[in-house]
Coordinates of C-alpha atoms and ligand atoms in Angstrom, one line a residue:
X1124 CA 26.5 -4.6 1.1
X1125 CA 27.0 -1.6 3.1
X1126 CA 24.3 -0.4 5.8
X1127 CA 22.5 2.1 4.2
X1128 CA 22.4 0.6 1.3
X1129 CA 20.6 -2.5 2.8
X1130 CA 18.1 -0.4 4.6
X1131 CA 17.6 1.4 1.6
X1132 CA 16.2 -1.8 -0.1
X1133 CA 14.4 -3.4 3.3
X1134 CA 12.7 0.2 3.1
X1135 CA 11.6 -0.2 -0.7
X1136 CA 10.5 -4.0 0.0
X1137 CA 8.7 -3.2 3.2
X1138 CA 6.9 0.1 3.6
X1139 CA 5.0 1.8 1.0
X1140 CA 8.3 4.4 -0.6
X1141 CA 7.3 7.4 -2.9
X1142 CA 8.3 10.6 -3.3
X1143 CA 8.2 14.3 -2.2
X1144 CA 7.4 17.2 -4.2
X1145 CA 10.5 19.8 -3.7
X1146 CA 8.6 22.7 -5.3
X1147 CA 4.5 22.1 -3.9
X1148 CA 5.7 19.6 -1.0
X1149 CA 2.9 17.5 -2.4
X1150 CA 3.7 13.5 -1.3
X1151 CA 3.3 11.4 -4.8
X1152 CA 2.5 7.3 -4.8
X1153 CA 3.6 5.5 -6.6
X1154 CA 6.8 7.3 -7.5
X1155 CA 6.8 9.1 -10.8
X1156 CA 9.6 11.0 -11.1
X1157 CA 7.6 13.9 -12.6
X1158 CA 4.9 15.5 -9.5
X1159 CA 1.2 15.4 -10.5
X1160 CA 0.2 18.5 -8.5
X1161 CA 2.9 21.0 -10.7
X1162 CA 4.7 19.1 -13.0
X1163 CA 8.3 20.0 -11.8
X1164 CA 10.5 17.2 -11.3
X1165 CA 10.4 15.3 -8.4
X1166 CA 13.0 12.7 -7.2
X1167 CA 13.6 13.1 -3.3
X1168 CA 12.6 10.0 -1.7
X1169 CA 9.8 10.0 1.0
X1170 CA 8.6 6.7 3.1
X1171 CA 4.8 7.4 3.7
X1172 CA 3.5 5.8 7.2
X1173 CA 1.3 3.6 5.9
X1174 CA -1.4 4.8 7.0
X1175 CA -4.8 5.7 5.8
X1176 CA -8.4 5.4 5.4
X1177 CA -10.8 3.6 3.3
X1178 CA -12.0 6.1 0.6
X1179 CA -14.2 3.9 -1.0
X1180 CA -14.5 -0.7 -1.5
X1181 CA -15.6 -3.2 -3.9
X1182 CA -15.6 -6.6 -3.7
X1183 CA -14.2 -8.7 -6.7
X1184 CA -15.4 -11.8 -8.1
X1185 CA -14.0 -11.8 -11.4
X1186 CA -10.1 -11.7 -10.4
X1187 CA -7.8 -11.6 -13.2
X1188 CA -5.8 -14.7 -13.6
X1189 CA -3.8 -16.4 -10.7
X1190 CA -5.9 -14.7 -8.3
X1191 CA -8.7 -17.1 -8.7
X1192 CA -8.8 -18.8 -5.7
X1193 CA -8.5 -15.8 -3.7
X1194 CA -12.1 -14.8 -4.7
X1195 CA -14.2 -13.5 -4.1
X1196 CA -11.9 -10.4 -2.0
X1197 CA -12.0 -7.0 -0.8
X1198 CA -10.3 -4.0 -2.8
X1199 CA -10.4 -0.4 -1.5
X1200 CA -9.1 2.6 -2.2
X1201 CA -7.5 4.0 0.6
X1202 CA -6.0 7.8 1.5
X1203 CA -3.1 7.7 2.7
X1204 CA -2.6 10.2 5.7
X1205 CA -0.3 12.1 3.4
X1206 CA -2.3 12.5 0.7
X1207 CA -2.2 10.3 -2.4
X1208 CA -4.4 7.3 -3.3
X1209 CA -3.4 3.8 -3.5
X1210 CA -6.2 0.9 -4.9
X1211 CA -4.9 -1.9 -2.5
X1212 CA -6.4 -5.7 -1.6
X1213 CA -7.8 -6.1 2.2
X1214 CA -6.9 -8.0 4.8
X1215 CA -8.0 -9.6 8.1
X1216 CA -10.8 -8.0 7.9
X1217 CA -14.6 -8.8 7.9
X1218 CA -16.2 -8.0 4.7
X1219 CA -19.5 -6.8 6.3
X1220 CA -17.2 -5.1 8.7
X1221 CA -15.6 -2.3 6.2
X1222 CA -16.5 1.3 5.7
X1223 CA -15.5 4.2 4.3
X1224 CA -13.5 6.1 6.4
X1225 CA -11.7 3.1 8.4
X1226 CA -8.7 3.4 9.7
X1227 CA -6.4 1.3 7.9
X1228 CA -2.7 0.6 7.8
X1229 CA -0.1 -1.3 5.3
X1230 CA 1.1 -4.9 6.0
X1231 CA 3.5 -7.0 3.7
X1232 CA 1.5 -9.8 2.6
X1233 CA 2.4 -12.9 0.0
X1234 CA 0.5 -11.9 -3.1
X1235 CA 0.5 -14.5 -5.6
X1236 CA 2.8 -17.9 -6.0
X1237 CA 3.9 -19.1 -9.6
X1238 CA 4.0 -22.7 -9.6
X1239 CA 6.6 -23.3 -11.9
X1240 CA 9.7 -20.7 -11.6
X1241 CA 8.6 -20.8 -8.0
X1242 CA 8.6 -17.1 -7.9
X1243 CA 6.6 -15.3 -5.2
X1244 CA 5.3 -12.0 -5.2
X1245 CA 5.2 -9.7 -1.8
X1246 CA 2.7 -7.0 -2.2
X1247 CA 1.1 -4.4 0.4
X1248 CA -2.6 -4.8 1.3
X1249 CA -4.3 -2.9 3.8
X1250 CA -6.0 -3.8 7.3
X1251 CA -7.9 -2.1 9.7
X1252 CA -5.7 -0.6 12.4
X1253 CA -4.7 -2.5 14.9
X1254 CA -4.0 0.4 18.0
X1255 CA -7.0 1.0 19.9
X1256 CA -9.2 3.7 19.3
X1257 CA -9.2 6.7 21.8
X1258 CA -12.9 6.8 21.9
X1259 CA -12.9 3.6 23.6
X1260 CA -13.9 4.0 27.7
Ligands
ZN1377 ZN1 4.8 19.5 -7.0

């Protein structure tokens, strides 16, 4: 496997990868191949930061199934500094401690585990940003 082409895929499995609008320079995520904002074609790769804040939350109880033991959990959905919306789980994180308009950032977490085929699912979640805030004194 050559270089890029391995850092091509490490990019795809570990940050968040969408796309950039040519025409409007809108950012688009998840990638669509089509932008949202003008409807020209879009296809030039664009690896958002990761980094956002907490548009709205909910908690959910009812998961769907396989993520029953993981209930009840946090689910926001978070702005991403360049634009588009993602509806992602949180992480480390103290429920009575989230609001809207928290800083958060993307972390590669394990998602779900299937028993039998043994397969394991990576997913991004969100946490609140680690770096300290500059109105600290
Ligand atoms: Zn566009």
């Amino acid at each position: 496997m050559t270089v890029a082409r391995s850092w091509r895929t490490r990019r795809q499995r570990y940050s968040l990868v969408g796309e950039r609008c040519e025409y409007c320079h809108n950012a688009i995520f998840p990638p669509r191949d089509v932008c949202p904002h003008c409807a020209e074609p879009a296809q030039k790769e664009f690896a958002l930061s990761g980094k956002g804040t907490i548009f709205s939350f909910t908690t959910v109880f009812d998961p769907p199934a396989g993520f029953e033991r993981y209930a009840p959990y946090p689910v926001a959905l978070v702005q991403l500094d360049e634009g588009p919306m993602v509806t992602a789980q949180l992480t480390d994180v103290v429920p009575e401690e989230i609001s809207i308009g928290m800083p958060v950032e993307m972390v590669t977490r394990r998602l779900n585990e299937q028993g039998d085929e043994g397969l394991i699912l990576y997913s991004y979640k969100f946490r609140p940003t680690l770096e300290p805030q500059a109105a600290i004194v």
